[in-house]
Every structure is written in C-alpha cells, then in structure tokens.
Short mmCIF file of C-alpha atoms in Angstrom, two decimals:
data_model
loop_
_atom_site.label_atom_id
_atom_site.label_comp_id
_atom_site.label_asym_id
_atom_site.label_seq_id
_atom_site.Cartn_x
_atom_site.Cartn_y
_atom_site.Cartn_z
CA UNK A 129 123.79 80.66 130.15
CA UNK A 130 121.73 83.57 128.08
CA UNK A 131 118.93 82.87 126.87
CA UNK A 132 118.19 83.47 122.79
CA UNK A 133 115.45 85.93 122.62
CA UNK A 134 113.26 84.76 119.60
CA UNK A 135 112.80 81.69 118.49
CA UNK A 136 112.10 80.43 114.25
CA UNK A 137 111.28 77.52 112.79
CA UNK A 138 111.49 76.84 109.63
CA UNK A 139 114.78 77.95 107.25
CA UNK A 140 113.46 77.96 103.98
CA UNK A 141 114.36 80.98 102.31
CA UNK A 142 111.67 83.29 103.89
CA UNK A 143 112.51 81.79 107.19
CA UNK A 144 116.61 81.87 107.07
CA UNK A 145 115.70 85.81 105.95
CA UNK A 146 113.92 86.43 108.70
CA UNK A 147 115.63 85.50 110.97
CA UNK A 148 118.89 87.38 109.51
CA UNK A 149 116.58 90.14 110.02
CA UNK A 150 115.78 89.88 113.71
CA UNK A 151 119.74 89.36 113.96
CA UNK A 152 120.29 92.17 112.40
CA UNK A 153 118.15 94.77 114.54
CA UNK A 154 119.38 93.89 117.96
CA UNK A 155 117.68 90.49 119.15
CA UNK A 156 119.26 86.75 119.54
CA UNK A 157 118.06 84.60 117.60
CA UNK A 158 117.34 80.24 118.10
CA UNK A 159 116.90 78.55 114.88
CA UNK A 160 115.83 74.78 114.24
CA UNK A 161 114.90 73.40 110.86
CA UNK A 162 113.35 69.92 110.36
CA UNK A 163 116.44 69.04 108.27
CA UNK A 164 119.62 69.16 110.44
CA UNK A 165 121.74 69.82 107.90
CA UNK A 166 119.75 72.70 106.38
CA UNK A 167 120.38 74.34 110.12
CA UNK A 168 124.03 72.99 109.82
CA UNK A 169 124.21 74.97 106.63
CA UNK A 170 122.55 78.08 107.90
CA UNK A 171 125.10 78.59 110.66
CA UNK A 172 128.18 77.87 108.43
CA UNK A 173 127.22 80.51 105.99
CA UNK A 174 124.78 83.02 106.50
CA UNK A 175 124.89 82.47 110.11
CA UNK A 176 128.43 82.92 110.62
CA UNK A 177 129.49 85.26 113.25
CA UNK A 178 126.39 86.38 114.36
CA UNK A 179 124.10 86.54 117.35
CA UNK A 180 122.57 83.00 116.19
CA UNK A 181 121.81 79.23 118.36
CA UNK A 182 121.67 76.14 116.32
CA UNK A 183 119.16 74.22 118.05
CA UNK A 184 118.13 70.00 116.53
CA UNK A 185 115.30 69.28 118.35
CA UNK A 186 112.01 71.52 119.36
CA UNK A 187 112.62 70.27 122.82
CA UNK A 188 116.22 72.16 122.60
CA UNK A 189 114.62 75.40 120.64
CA UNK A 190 112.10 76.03 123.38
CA UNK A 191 114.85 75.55 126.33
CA UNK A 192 116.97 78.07 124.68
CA UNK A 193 114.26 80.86 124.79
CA UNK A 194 113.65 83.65 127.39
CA UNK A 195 110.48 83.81 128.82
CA UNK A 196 107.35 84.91 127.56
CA UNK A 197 108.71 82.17 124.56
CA UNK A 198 108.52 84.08 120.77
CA UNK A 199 108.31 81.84 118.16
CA UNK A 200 108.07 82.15 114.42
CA UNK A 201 107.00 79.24 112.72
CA UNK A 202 107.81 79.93 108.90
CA UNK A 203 106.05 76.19 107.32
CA UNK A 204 103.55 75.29 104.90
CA UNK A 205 100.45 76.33 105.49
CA UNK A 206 97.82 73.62 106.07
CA UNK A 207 98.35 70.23 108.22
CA UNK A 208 102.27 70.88 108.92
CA UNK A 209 100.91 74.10 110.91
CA UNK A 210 98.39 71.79 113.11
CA UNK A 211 101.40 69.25 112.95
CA UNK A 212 103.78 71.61 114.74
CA UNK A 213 101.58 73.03 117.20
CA UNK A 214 100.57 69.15 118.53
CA UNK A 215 104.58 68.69 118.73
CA UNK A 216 105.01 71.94 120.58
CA UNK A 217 102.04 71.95 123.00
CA UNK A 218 103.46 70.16 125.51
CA UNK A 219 106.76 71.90 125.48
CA UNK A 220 105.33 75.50 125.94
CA UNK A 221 103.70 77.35 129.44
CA UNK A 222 101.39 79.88 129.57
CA UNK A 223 101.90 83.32 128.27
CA UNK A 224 104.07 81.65 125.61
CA UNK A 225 103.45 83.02 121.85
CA UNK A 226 103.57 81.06 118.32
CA UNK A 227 103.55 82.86 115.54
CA UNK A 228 102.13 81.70 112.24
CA UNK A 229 104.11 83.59 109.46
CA UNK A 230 103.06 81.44 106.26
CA UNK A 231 99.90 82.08 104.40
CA UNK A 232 97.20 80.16 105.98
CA UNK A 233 93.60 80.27 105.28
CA UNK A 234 92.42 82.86 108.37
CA UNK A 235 89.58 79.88 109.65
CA UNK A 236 92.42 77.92 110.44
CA UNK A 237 94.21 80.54 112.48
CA UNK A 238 90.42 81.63 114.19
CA UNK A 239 90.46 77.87 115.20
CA UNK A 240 94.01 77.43 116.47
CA UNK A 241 93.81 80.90 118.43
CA UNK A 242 90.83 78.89 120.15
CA UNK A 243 92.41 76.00 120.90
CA UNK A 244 95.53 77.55 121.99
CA UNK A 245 93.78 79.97 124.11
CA UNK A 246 92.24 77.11 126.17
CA UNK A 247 95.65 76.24 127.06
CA UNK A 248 96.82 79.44 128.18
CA UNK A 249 98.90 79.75 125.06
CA UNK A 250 99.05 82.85 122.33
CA UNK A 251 98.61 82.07 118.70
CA UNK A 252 99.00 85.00 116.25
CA UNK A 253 98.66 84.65 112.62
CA UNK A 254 100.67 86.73 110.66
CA UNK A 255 100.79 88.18 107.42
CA UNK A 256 104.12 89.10 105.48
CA UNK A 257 104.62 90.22 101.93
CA UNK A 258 107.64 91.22 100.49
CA UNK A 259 109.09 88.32 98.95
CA UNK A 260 112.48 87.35 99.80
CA UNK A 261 113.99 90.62 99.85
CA UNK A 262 111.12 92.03 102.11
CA UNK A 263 111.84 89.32 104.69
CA UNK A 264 115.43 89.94 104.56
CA UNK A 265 115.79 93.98 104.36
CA UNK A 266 112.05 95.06 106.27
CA UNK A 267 108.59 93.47 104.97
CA UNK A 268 105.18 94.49 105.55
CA UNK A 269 103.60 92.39 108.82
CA UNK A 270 99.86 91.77 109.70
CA UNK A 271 99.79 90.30 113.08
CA UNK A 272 96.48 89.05 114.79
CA UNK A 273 95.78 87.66 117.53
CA UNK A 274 95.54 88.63 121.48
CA UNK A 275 96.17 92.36 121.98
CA UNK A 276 98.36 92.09 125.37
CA UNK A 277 100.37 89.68 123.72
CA UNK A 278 101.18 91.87 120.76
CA UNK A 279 103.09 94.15 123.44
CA UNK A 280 105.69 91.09 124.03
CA UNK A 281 105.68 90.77 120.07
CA UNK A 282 105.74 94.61 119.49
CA UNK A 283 109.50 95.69 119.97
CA UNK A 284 110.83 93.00 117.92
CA UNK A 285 108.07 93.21 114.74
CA UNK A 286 108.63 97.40 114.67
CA UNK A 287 112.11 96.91 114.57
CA UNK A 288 111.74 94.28 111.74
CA UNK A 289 109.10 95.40 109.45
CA UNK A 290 109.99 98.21 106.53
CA UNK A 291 110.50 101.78 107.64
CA UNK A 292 108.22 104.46 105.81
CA UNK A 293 107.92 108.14 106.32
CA UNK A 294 105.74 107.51 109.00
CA UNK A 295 106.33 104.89 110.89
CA UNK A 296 107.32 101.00 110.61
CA UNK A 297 104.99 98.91 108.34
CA UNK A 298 103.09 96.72 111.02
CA UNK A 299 100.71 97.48 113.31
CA UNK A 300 97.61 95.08 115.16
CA UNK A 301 95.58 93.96 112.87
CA UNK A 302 92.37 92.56 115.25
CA UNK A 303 91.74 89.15 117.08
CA UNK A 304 91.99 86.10 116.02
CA UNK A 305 92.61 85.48 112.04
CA UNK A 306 92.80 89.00 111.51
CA UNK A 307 96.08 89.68 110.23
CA UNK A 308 95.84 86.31 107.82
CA UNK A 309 92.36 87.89 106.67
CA UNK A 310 94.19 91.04 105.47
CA UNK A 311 97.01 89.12 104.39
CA UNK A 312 94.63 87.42 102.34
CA UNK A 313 92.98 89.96 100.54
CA UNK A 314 96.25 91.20 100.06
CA UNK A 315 97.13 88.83 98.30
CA UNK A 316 94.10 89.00 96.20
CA UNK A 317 94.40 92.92 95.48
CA UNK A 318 97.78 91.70 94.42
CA UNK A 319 95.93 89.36 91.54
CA UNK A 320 93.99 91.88 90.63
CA UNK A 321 96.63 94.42 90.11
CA UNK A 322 98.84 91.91 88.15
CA UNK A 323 96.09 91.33 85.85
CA UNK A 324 95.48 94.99 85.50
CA UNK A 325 99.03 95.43 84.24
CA UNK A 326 99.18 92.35 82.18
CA UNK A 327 95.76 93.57 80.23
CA UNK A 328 97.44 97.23 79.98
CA UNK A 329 100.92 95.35 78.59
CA UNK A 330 98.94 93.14 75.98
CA UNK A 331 96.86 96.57 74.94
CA UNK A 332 100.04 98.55 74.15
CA UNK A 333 101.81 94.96 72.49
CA UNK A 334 99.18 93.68 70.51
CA UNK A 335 96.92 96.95 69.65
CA UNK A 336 99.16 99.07 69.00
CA UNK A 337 102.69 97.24 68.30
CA UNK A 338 105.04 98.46 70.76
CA UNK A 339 108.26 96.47 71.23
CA UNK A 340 110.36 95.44 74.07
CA UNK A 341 112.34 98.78 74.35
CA UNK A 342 109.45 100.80 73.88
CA UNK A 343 107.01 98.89 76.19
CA UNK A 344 109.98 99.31 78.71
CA UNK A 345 109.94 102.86 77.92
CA UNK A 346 106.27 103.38 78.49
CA UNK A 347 106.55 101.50 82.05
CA UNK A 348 109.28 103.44 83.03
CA UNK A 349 107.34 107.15 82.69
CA UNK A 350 104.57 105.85 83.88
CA UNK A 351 106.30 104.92 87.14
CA UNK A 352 107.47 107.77 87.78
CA UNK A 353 103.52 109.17 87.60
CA UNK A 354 102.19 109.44 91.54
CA UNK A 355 99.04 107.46 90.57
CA UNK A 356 101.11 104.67 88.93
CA UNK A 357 104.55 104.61 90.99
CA UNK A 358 104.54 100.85 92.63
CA UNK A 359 106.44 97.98 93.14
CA UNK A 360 104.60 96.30 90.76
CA UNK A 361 105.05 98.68 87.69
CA UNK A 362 108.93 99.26 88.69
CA UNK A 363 109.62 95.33 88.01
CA UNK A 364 107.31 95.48 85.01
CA UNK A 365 109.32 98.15 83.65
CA UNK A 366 112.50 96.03 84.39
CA UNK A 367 111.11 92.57 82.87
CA UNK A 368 111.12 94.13 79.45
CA UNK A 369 114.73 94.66 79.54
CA UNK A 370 115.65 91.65 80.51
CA UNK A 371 117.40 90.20 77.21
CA UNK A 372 117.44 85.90 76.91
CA UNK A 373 121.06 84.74 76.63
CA UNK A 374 119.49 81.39 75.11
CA UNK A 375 117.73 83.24 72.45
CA UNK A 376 118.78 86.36 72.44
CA UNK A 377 114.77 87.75 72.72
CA UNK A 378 113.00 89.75 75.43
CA UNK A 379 112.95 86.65 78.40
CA UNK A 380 108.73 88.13 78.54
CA UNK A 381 108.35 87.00 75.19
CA UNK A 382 109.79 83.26 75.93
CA UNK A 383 108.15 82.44 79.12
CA UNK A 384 104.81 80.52 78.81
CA UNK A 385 101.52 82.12 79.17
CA UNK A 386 100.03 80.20 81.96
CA UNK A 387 100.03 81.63 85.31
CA UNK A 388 99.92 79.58 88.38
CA UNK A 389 98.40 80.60 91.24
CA UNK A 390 98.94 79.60 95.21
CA UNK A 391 94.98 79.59 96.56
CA UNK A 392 94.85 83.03 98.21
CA UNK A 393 93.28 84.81 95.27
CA UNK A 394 90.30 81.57 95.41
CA UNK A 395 90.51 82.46 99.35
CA UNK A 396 89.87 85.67 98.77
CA UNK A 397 86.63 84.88 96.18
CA UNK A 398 85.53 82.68 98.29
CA UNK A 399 85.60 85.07 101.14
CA UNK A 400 83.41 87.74 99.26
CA UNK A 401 80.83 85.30 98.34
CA UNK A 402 80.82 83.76 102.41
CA UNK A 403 80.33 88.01 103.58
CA UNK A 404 78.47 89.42 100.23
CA UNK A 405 81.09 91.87 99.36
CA UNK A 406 81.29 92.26 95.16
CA UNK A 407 84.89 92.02 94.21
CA UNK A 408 84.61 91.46 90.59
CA UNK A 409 88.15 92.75 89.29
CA UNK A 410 89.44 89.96 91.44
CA UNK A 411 87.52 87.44 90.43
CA UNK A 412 88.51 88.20 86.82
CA UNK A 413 91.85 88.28 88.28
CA UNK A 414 91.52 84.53 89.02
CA UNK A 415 89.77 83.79 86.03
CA UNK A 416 91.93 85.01 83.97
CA UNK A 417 94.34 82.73 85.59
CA UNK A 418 92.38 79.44 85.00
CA UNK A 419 91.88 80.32 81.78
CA UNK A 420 95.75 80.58 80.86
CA UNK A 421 96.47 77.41 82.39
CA UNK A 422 94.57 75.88 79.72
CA UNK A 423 97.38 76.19 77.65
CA UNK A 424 96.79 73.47 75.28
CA UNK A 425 93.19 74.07 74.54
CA UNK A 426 93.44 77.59 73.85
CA UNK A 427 96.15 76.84 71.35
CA UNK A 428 94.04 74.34 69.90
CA UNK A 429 91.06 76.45 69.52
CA UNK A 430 92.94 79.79 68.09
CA UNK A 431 93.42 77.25 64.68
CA UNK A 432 89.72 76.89 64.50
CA UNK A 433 87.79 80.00 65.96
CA UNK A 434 88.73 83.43 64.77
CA UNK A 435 87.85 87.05 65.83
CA UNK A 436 88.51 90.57 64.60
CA UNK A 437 92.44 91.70 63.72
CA UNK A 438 93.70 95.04 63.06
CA UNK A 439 96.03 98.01 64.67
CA UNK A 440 94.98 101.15 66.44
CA UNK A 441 94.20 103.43 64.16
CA UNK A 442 94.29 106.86 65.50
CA UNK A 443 97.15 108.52 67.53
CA UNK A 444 99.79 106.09 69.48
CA UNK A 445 100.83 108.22 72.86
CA UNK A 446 96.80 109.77 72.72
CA UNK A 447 96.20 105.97 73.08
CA UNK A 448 98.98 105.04 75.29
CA UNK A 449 97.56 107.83 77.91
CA UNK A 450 93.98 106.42 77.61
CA UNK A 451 95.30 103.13 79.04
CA UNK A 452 97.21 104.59 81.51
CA UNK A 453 94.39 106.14 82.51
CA UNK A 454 91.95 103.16 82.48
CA UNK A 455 94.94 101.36 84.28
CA UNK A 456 94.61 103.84 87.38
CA UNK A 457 90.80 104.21 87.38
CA UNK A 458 90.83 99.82 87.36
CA UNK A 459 93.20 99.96 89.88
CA UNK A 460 91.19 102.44 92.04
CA UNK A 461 88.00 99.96 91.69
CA UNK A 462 90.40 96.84 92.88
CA UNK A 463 91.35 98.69 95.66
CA UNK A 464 88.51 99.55 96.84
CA UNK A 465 86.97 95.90 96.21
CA UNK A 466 89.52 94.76 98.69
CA UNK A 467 88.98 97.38 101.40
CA UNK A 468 85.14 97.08 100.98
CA UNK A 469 85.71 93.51 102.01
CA UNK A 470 88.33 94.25 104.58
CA UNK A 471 85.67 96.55 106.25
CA UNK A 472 82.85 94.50 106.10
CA UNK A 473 84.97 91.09 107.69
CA UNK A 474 86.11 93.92 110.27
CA UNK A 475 82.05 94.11 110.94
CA UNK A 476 80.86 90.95 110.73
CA UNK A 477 83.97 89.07 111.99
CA UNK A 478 86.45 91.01 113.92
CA UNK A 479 84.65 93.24 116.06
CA UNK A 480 84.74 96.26 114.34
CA UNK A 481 88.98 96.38 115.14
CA UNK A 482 90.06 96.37 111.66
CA UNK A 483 91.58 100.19 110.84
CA UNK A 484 91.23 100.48 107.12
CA UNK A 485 93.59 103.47 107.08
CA UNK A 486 96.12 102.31 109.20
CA UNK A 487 96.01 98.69 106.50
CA UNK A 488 96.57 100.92 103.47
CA UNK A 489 99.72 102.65 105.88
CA UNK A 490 101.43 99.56 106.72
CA UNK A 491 101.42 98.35 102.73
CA UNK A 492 103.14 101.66 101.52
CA UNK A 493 106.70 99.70 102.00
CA UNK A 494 107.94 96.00 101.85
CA UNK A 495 105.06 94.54 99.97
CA UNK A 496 104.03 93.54 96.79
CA UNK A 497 101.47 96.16 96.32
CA UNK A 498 103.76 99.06 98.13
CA UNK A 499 102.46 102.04 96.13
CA UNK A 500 102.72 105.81 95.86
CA UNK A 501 98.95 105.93 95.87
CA UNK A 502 98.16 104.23 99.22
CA UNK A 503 98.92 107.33 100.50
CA UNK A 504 95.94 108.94 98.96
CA UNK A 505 94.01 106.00 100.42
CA UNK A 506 95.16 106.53 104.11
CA UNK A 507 94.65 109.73 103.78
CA UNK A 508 91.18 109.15 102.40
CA UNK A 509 90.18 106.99 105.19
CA UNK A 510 91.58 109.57 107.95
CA UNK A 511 89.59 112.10 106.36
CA UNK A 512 86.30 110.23 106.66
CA UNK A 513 86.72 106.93 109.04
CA UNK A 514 83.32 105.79 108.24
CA UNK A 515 83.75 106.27 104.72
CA UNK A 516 81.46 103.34 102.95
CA UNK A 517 83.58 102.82 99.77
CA UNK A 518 86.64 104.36 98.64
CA UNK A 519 85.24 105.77 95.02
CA UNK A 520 83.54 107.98 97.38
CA UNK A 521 86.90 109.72 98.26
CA UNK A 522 86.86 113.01 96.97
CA UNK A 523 89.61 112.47 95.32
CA UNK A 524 89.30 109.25 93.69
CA UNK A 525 85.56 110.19 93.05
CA UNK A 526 87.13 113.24 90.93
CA UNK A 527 89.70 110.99 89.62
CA UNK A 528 87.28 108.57 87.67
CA UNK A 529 84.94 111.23 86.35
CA UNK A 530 87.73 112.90 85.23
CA UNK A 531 89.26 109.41 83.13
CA UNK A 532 85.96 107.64 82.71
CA UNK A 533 85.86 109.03 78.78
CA UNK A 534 89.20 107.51 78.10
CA UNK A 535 88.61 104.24 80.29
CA UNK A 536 85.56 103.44 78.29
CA UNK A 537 87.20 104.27 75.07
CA UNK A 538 89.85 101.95 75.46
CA UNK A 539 87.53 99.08 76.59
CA UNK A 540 85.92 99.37 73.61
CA UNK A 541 88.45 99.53 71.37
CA UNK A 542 89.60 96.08 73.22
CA UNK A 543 86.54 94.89 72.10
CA UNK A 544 86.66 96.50 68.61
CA UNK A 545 89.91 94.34 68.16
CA UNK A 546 89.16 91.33 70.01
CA UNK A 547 91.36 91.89 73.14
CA UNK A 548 90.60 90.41 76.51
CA UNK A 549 90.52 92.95 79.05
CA UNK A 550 88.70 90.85 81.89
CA UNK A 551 89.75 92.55 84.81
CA UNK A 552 89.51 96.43 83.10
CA UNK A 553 86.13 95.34 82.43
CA UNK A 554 85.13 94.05 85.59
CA UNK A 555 86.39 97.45 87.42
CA UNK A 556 84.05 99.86 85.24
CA UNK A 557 81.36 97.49 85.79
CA UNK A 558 81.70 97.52 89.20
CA UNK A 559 81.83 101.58 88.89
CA UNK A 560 78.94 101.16 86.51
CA UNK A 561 76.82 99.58 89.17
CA UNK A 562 77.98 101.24 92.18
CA UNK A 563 77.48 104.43 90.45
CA UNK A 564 73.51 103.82 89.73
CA UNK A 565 70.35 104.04 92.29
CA UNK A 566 68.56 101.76 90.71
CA UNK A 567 69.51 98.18 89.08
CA UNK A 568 67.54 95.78 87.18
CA UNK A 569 67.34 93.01 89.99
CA UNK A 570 64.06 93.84 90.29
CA UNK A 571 63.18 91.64 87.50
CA UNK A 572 65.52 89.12 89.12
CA UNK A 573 63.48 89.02 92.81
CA UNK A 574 59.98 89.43 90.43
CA UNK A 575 61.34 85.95 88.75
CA UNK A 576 62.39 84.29 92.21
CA UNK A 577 58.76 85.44 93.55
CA UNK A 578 57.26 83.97 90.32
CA UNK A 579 59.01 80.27 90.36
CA UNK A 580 59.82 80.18 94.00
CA UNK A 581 57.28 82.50 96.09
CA UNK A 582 60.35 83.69 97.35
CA UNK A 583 58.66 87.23 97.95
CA UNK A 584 60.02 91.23 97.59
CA UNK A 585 59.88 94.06 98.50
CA UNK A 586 58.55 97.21 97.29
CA UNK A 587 59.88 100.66 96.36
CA UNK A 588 56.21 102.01 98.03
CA UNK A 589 55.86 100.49 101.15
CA UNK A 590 57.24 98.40 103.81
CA UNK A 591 57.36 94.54 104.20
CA UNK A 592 57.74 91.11 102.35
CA UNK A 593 55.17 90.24 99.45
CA UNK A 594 54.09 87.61 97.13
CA UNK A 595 52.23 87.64 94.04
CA UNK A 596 50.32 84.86 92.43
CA UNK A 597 52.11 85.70 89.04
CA UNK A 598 48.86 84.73 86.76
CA UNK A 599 48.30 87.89 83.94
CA UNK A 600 45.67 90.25 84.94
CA UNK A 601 43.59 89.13 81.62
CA UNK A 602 43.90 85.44 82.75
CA UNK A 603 42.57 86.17 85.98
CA UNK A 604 39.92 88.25 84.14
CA UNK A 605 39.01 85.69 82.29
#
C-alpha cells in the first residue's frame, strides 16, 4: 500500500486549510484530529474525492507516512505542543521531521529543537500568516530549524506558500526558533501597523468629520498609492462599506472599542527589552491595546475629565494628505523597529543566518502585512546588506525629510484637539532620537553615578569613572 506523503495534525480551520493546500499542489496528504468526528467530517466534505487518509490514532498517522516522516502539527501553542511531541516520540525514527505551525513563543521551539535533536529527530518551528485564506490559497512560511532537513521540507513548503513576482514566499529562516522569532515580530509589526491605521482613521473621523462613504473613499485612493498599497489598508477600505443589517449603520461604528490581543505583540516587547532593541511604535501598539480594554473605566472617566474639542480648521484634502503622509513616514519607523530587532536576534541569537532582505521578500504575498512597499525594503537591504537601520535607506531617508513638515503638523494638531495618536507619536520620536548625535542620558548616567556609583564614561577620554558628587564650593569649604 502507498504511503501518504505529509502528515497534519490538527483540523481546525488553519489546519483543514492547509492541508487542502498540500492536496492541492501535488502531495498526499494523512490527516488525524484529536476529535474523530471532526476528521470524520473533514473527509465527508472538504475532503471528498481527493488525495486524502483519515487516520484515528497517532500510532495510525505515523504508519501511513513515507519516510523521512513530514508532519505538521497545527495546535495551540503552549503545553498541547510539549503534549504532542511526548505522545509522538516514541512513534518516530531518526531523520523524521515535526513541524510546529502555530504561534509559539520561539524559547519554546529553541528548547524542543534541543531536545528533539538528542533523539535524532528534526523540530522546525514555523511561522505562517495569512489568515484562513492564506493557509488555504498560498501563505507566507518562516521555517527554522536544521538546514539539511529543510531540503526534505523544501519541495512541499515552495509549492505551498504564496507565489510573488519573484519567487514563492518562504525561504530558511536560521536554526532553531528562528522562523517563530520572525514570525513573532511579525506579528508585532502587524500591531503596530494596525494602530497606525486606526490613529490615521480616528484623525480623519473625529478631526475633521468624514463619514463612512467618505472615509471609505479616502482608503480606497490611498491604496492605490505605492507607499500605502497593503493588505491592511485594502480591508480597511472595505470595513467602511460594510452596512449593519441590524441597524442599518456602518458595522465599524457598532463594534466595541476594545481590542484583544493574542500575546505575540507582549512577545515581541518583551523580546526588545531581553536584546536592547527600541521598538517604541510597537509598544504603543500594545498599549494602546490595554488601554481600550478598559472599556468601562474610560467611559466612566470621559463624564468627569474633559479636554479640548473643536474641528480642523484649515483645508480638508491639504489635511487628509498630511496624514497620509505621517501614516507612511510612522509606518517606515515600525518597520524598521522590527527589522532592527530581527537583525540584532540574527546577531546575538541565530548566528548571524537571519537575511533581512530575503524576510521583507517572503512577506510581499500571503500575509497580513503583504505590502507594495516591502519591495523598497528588499531592495534597500540588497543594496547595502550591512545596512544598520532602514531610515538610512536612501530612499526612505529622503522619504521622511521630505514628509517630516506635514508629520509633525498633524501630531500637533492631534494634540491641539486632544486626539491620541500613541503610536504616530512614538515613530517620530523614535526618528527624533535616532536622528540626533547627542541625547540627554548623560544626565541620566551622571544621576546613576551620583546615587549608585554606578560610573560613566566620558566624551574626552577612555574608561569607566566615578565622581564623589559633593559641589565644588562644599568641598571648598
């Protein structure tokens, strides 16, 4: 009897999609779901006809597979991952491969590589964005884990992934949690580019009045821009035509104002604080998702604290084109947050394997952040391979200088109005400090010297010093 030649676990709707997917482009496919009759319903419907093996035990999944075993284990990221692999130890052989496709934290995958490893076993962990249609139709992949095992994974993940103008939308990612590190921070450019548009939308609402068909106007031309065309602006643009049967309003305007949030945005903080990498518009990102949640409270407050009111006064599309600009220069900053971090976890953790330019490639199609612009970024990073940040780009460097006038302007007519524009103003403050030679934590290290003796260093000569921080008159005296 033939033997299936991937293996998944796991038919939620990402998994069942998936796998459809791997159907679909040439390869057999063994399914088994914890729940026999979700796998029972899989093959009577979506199933049907095709190139699929129902199997109801792991025991039967891994019997069904050719050898080197491929399997895609599509659960919930945490225990049930460490749960799985103790079931399916002792069923595998050497040279076998598990794949990781949920969205587990990448120290988890650097310590399951490890153990699997020791066993002569292949663990990859691997990134995929793209939603449910991504999985289905071609989504973005970031697989890491041993190299010569990628070559068994290869022909089935190029086949899989999206198809761009040049080439598939996967590649190796690095050893060990690599491809959940990128996946990661991913995930948290994705925050920061939601909260980018949201803080555009509530400019152009609540600043200068624009309704449903207008704001869908707006998002619609700006799409259709090559700094703004995305994924993310195309859906925005749809959401405000999306009419309520219930209530016959824009659906935007009835859905609740407080964002939830999975833990790979936190991840992805707590990442840049573990390496030192400043990734403020994603912090504010988060924040600005903590603070919705607070529903209640806010509601609460807005009857007893007030703030300034009032319109734009001056031209509506002048203004409208000053956001979009500060939009694009904010997004630039978040972007290049997310690949400062991805190159310094490529340094520090991954052995310098981590190809920025090749990252920004394999997100142009199936993601969440697929954009027009990250071709600008490949290209920037195939231009200069050791560039240090990407506002250094010549052409993003031109971009900002160019926009800065209208970013600021519009940040401070936020504030002039009483708008909060977190994450806008956490992008041209990181500009604002990247941008300057000198910063003012040289008061900060004079104050940890003075109540610490923590010591500094001068701007005159080498070396570590430490002041006895007593006034010169004191000591005179």
């Amino acid at each position: 009897m033939s033997q299936q030649h991937f293996g998944l676990i796991g038919l939620a709707v990402m998994g069942e999609n998936l796998a459809l997917n791997v159907e679909r482009n040439g390869f057999s496919v063994a399914v088994f779901n914890r729940t026999p009759t979700k796998t029972e319903e899989f093959m009577a419907n979506r199933a049907g006809g095709r190139n699929f093996k129902a199997t109801y035990s792991l025991e039967e999944l891994v019997a069904s597979l050719e050898r080197p075993r491929r399997i895609l284990a599509m659960v919930k990221a945490g225990q049930p991952v460490d749960d799985l692999i103790q079931q399916l130890k002792p069923l595998l052989e050497p040279g076998d491969i598990l794949i990781d496709g949920g969205n587990s934290l990448y120290t988890d995958t650097e310590r399951r590589v490890k153990e699997l490893e020791a066993d002569g076993l292949c663990f990859f962990g691997m990134g995929v964005s793209g939603g449910e249609e991504g999985a289905l139709n071609g989504p973005s992949l970031m697989p890491g884990g041993s190299t010569d095992a990628y070559k068994a994974l290869e022909p089935i993940l190029t086949k899989i992934a999206a198809q761009v103008d040049d080439g598939p939308c996967v590649t190796y990612i690095g050893p060990g949690g690599a491809g959940h590190f990128v996946k990661m921070v991913h995930n948290g450019i994705e925050y920061g580019d939601m909260q980018l548009i949201a803080e555009a939308y509530d400019l152009l609402k609540n600043t200068l009045g624009l309704n449903h068909e207008q704001l869908y106007e707006v998002f619609a031309e700006w799409n259709e821009t090559p700094e703004l065309n995305s994924f993310l602006i195309e859906i925005t643009r749809d959401i405000f035509k999306y009419i309520d049967p219930d209530t016959n309003l824009p659906l935007v305007d009835v859905v609740l104002d407080a964002a939830a949030q999975k833990g790979t945005g936190k991840w992805t903080v707590e990442a840049s604080l573990d390496l030192g990498v400043a990734i403020p518009t994603i912090v504010a990102a988060v924040n600005a998702r903590i603070m919705s949640s607070i529903k209640a409270e806010r509601v609460a407050a807005s009857q007893e604290i007030t703030g300034p009111t009032g319109k734009y006064e001056g031209d509506t599309q002048t203004f409208i084109n000053k956001i979009r600009d500060a939009l694009y220069c904010s997004k630039i900053c978040s972007y290049a947050q997310g690949m400062a971090l991805i190159g310094r976890a490529s340094k520090d953790l991954f052995n310098n394997a981590l190809d920025l330019g090749e990252t920004a490639r394999i997100w142009k199609g199936g993601c969440i952040i697929r954009a027009g612009f990250l071709n600008k970024i490949k290209q920037a990073y195939d231009q200069n391979p050791n560039l240090a940040n990407l506002l250094l780009a010549p052409e993003f460097k031109q971009t900002i200088l160019d926009k800065q006038g209208a970013w600021r302007e519009v940040l401070i007519e936020a504030t002039r109005l009483g708008i909060s524009v977190p994450a806008f103003g956490a992008s041209l403050e990181y500009f604002d400090s990247y941008r300057r030679a000198r910063l003012p934590q040289n008061l900060t290290q004079a104050q940890r010297d003075f109540f610490g003796a923590h010591t500094y260093e001068r701007t005159d000569k080498p070396g570590h010093f430490h002041t006895e921080w007593v006034p010169i008159e004191e000591a005179k005296g």
